[in-house]
Structures are given as structure tokens and as C-alpha cells.
XYZ file of C-alpha atoms in Angstrom:
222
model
C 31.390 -1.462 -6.228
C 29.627 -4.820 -5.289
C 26.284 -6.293 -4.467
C 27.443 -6.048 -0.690
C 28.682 -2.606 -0.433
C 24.945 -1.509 -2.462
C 23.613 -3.639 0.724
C 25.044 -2.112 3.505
C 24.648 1.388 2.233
C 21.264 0.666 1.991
C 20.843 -0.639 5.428
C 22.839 2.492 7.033
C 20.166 4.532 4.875
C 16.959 1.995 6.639
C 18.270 2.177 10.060
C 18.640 5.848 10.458
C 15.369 6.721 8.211
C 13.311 4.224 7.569
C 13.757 1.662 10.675
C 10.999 -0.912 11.289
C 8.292 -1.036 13.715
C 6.682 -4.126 14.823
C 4.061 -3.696 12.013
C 6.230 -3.398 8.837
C 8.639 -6.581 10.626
C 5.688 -9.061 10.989
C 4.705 -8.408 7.487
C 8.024 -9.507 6.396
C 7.891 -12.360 8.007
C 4.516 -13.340 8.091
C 4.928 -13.347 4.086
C 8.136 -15.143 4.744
C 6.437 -17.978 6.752
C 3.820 -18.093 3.762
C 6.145 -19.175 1.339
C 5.389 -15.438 -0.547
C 8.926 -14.759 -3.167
C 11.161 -11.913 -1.043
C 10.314 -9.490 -4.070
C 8.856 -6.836 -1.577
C 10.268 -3.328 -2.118
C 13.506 -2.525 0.625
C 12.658 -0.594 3.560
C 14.476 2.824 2.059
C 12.569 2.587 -0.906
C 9.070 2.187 0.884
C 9.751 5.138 3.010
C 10.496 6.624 -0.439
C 7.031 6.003 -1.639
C 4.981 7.246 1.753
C 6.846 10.084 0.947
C 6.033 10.815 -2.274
C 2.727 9.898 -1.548
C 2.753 12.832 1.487
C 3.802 15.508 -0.560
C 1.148 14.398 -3.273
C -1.339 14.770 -0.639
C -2.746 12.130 -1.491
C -6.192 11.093 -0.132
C -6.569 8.439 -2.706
C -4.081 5.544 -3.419
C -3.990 2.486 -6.321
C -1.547 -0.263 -5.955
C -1.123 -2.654 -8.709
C 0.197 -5.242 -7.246
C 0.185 -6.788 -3.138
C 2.269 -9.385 -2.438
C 2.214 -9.465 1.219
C 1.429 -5.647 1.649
C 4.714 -4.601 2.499
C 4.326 -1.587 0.587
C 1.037 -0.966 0.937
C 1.401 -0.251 4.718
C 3.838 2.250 4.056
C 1.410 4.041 1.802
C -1.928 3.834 3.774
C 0.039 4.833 6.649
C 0.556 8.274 4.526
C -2.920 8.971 4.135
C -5.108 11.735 6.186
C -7.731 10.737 7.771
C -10.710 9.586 5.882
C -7.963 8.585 2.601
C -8.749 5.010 1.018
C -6.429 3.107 -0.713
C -7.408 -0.513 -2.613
C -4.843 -2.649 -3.767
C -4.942 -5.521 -6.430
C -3.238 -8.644 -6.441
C -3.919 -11.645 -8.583
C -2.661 -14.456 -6.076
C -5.820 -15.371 -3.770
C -3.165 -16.547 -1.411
C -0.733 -13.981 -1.441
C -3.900 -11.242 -0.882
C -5.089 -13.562 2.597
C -1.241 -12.764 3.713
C -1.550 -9.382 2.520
C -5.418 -8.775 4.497
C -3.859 -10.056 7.532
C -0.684 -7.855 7.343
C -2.963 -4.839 7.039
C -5.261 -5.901 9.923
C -2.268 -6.683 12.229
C -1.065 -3.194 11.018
C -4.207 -1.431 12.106
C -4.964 -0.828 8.508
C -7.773 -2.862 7.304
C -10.239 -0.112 7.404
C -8.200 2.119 5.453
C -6.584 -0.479 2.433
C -8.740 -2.256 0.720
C -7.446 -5.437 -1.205
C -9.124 -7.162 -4.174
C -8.096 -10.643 -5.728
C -8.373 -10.849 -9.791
C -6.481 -10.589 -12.763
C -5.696 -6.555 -12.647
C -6.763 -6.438 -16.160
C -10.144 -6.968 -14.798
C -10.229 -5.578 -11.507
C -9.147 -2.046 -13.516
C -12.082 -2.625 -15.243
C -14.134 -3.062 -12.524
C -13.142 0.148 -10.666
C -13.877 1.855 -13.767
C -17.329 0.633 -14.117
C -17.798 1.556 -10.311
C -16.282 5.066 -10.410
C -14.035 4.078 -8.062
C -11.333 7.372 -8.753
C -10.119 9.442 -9.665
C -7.018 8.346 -7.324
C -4.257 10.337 -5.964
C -1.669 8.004 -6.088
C -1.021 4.936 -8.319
C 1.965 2.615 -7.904
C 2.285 -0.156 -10.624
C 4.201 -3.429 -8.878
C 2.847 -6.130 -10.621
C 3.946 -8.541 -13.886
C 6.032 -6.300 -15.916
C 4.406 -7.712 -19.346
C 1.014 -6.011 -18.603
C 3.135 -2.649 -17.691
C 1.785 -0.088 -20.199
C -1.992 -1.974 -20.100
C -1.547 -0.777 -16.620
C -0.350 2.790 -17.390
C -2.834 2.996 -20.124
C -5.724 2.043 -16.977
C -3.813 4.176 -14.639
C -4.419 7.146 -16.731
C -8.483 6.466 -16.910
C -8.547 6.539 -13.169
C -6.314 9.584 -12.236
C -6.978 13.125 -12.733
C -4.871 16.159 -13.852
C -2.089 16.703 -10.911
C -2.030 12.758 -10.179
C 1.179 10.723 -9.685
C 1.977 7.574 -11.037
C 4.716 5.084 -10.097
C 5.667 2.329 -11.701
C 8.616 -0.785 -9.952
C 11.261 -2.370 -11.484
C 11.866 -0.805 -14.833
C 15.605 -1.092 -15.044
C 15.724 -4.773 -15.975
C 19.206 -5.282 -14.595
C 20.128 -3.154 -18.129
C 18.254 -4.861 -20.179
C 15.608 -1.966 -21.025
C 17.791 -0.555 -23.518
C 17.660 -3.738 -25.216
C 14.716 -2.974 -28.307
C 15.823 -6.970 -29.512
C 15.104 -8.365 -26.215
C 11.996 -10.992 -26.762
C 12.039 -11.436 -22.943
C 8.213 -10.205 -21.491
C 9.066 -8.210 -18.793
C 11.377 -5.868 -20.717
C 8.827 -5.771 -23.724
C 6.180 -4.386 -21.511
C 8.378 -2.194 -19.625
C 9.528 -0.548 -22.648
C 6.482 -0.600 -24.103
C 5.435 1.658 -20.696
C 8.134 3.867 -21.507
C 7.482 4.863 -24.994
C 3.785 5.312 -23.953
C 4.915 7.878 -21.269
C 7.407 9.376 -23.607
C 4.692 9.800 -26.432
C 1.712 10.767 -23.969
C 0.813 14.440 -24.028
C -0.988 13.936 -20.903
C 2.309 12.514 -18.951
C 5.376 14.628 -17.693
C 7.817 11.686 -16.741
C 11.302 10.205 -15.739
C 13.241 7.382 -15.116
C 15.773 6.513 -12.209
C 18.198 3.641 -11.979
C 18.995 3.160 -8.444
C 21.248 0.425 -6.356
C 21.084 -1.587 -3.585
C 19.538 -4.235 -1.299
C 17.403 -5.292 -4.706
C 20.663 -5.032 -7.058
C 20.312 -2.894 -9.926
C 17.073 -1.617 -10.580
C 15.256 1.631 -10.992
C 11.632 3.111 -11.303
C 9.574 5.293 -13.355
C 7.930 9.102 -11.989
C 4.836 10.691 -13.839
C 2.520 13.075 -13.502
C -1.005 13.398 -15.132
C -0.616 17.041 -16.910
C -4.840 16.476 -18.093
């Protein structure tokens, strides 16, 4: 198995299933022609989350995490009509790329992005009410992970799903030496699902376009 087989099967998966639109290509490259790093989830995978996101029902969505808004077209596109969804992204730059994506998308009065550390911006939703939400999906710098569980749980409600990127490390997440950030605060997510009354959760390690990654599935039990 190699890096270029994962690829292909991944783009036999997109074409038939998950093929672009004009939309979800000018987003690409629009974030492309800003310079923004190609860290966006693949195609497959954000069909995966307006999917999971559909059979939540969701009406309410919380992305941690922009970029260009790649993925958070395919999950405002999921939501019924009168849903909301805001999404936070620290870069002021990256979030301008990100507005216009959404606008050019036809989805700037349903997604709602907001520039700030997402340590604060939590905070602020909080303070405003702003949930319970639906949906969450945690994309953003893997240190922080479990400070953005721990924030996901205060604005969900019993029945909620939370997702969480990226938390396969190439391998290294069974690695309880590792001093590197991103797989401390990954597995520092994972023992706070594992321990959490209120979470039912998994973990999947998947391959492909991205290489060898997987993601994280809970639900809020109260």
C-alpha cells in the first residue's frame, strides 16, 4: 500500500460521491491564490461531515477552526432552513478568504465567521448564550484540543455530536513520551472523552489523500 494508491482510491470515492461544484472548487483555489496551507479536509471526508451533520439534524453548527471554509460550506449547506452555523478562526486573513468563500457560495447569511483566539471567542459565545449547538467540529491547533472539548461540552446539549480532525498523528498518539504539542493535546482530548460520563465516543484511523490520519466521534449523553 502507498501514499498514491490511498490517493487514487480516494479520488474514485470524490468523483462518484462527493464531486465538486463550482462553489466548493473556487474555495480551493481562492485559498490557494491566498497563500492559505492546503490543510483543508479532502472532498470524501467533507461529504462525510454534511452527512453526519444531516442525520444529526442539525439546526445548529460550531466549527473550531476556518481556514478558507472549505469545510464549512459543506456543513452549512446541510442545514434546514433557518439553521446557523458560526465558525472561529484565529487568522484575520485566513477568515477574509474564508467570508468571501461563503459569500461566493451563497452562504454568508447562514455561516457566520468570527476572528480571535478560540479560547476567547468560546468564551464569548458562552457569555452570549449563543447554543446550545447541534453540531461541533474541532479543526483547529491540536495543543488546545481538550480546552476545546472541555468548551464544546458547555455549549452542546444532551443528544449533540462532536467531531474532532486529525487525531491520528501519523501514529504518534499512542506515544504517552511524545513532548511534541499536537499529540499532547490530542491525547489529552482522548483521555477526557474516555473519562467523561457525559461522552459516548470513538476513534477512527482512516487513509488517503491526507496520508494517515483519523478522527474522533462523540456524543453528549447529558
Amino acid at each position: 500500500m502507498s501514499q498514491e494508491q490511498w490517493t487514487a482510491v480516494d479520488q474514485y470515492f470524490t468523483d462518484r460521491l462527493a464531486p465538486a461544484d463550482e462553489a466548493l472548487s473556487a474555495a480551493l483555489a481562492a485559498s490557494a491564490a491566498a497563500g492559505l496551507p492546503a490543510i483543508h479536509v479532502a472532498p470524501n471526508q467533507g461529504k462525510l461531515l454534511h452527512l453526519l451533520a444531516r442525520v444529526q439534524g442539525a439546526r445548529t453548527v460550531l466549527e473550531i477552526g476556518t481556514l478558507g471554509g472549505y469545510s464549512t460550506i459543506w456543513l452549512a449547506r446541510a442545514l434546514p432552513e433557518g439553521g446557523r452555523l458560526i465558525s472561529l478562526e484565529y487568522n484575520p486573513a485566513h477568515a477574509d478568504v474564508a467570508r468571501a468563500n461563503l459569500a461566493h457560495a451563497g452562504l454568508d447569511e447562514v455561516a457566520e465567521v468570527r476572528t480571535g483566539a478560540a479560547l476567547d471567542t468560546l468564551a464569548g459565545l458562552a457569555d452570549e448564550e449563543a447554543g446550545p449547538f447541534d453540531f461541533v467540529f474541532i479543526d483547529a491547533d491540536k495543543p488546545n484540543n481538550a480546552h476545546y472539548l472541555e468548551w464544546a461540552l458547555k455549549l452542546t446539549r444532551p443528544g449533540s455530536v462532536i467531531v474532532c480532525d486529525n487525531v491520528v498523528r501519523g501514529g504518534a498518539i499512542i506515544d504517552a513520551e511524545s513532548t511534541e504539542a499536537s499529540v499532547r493535546g490530542t491525547r489529552n482530548m482522548i483521555e477526557l472523552m474516555a473519562g467523561n460520563p457525559r461522552l459516548s465516543a470513538t476513534a477512527v484511523q482512516t487513509v488517503g489523500s491526507k496520508g494517515y490520519d483519523g478522527f474522533a466521534l462523540a456524543r453528549v449523553l447529558g
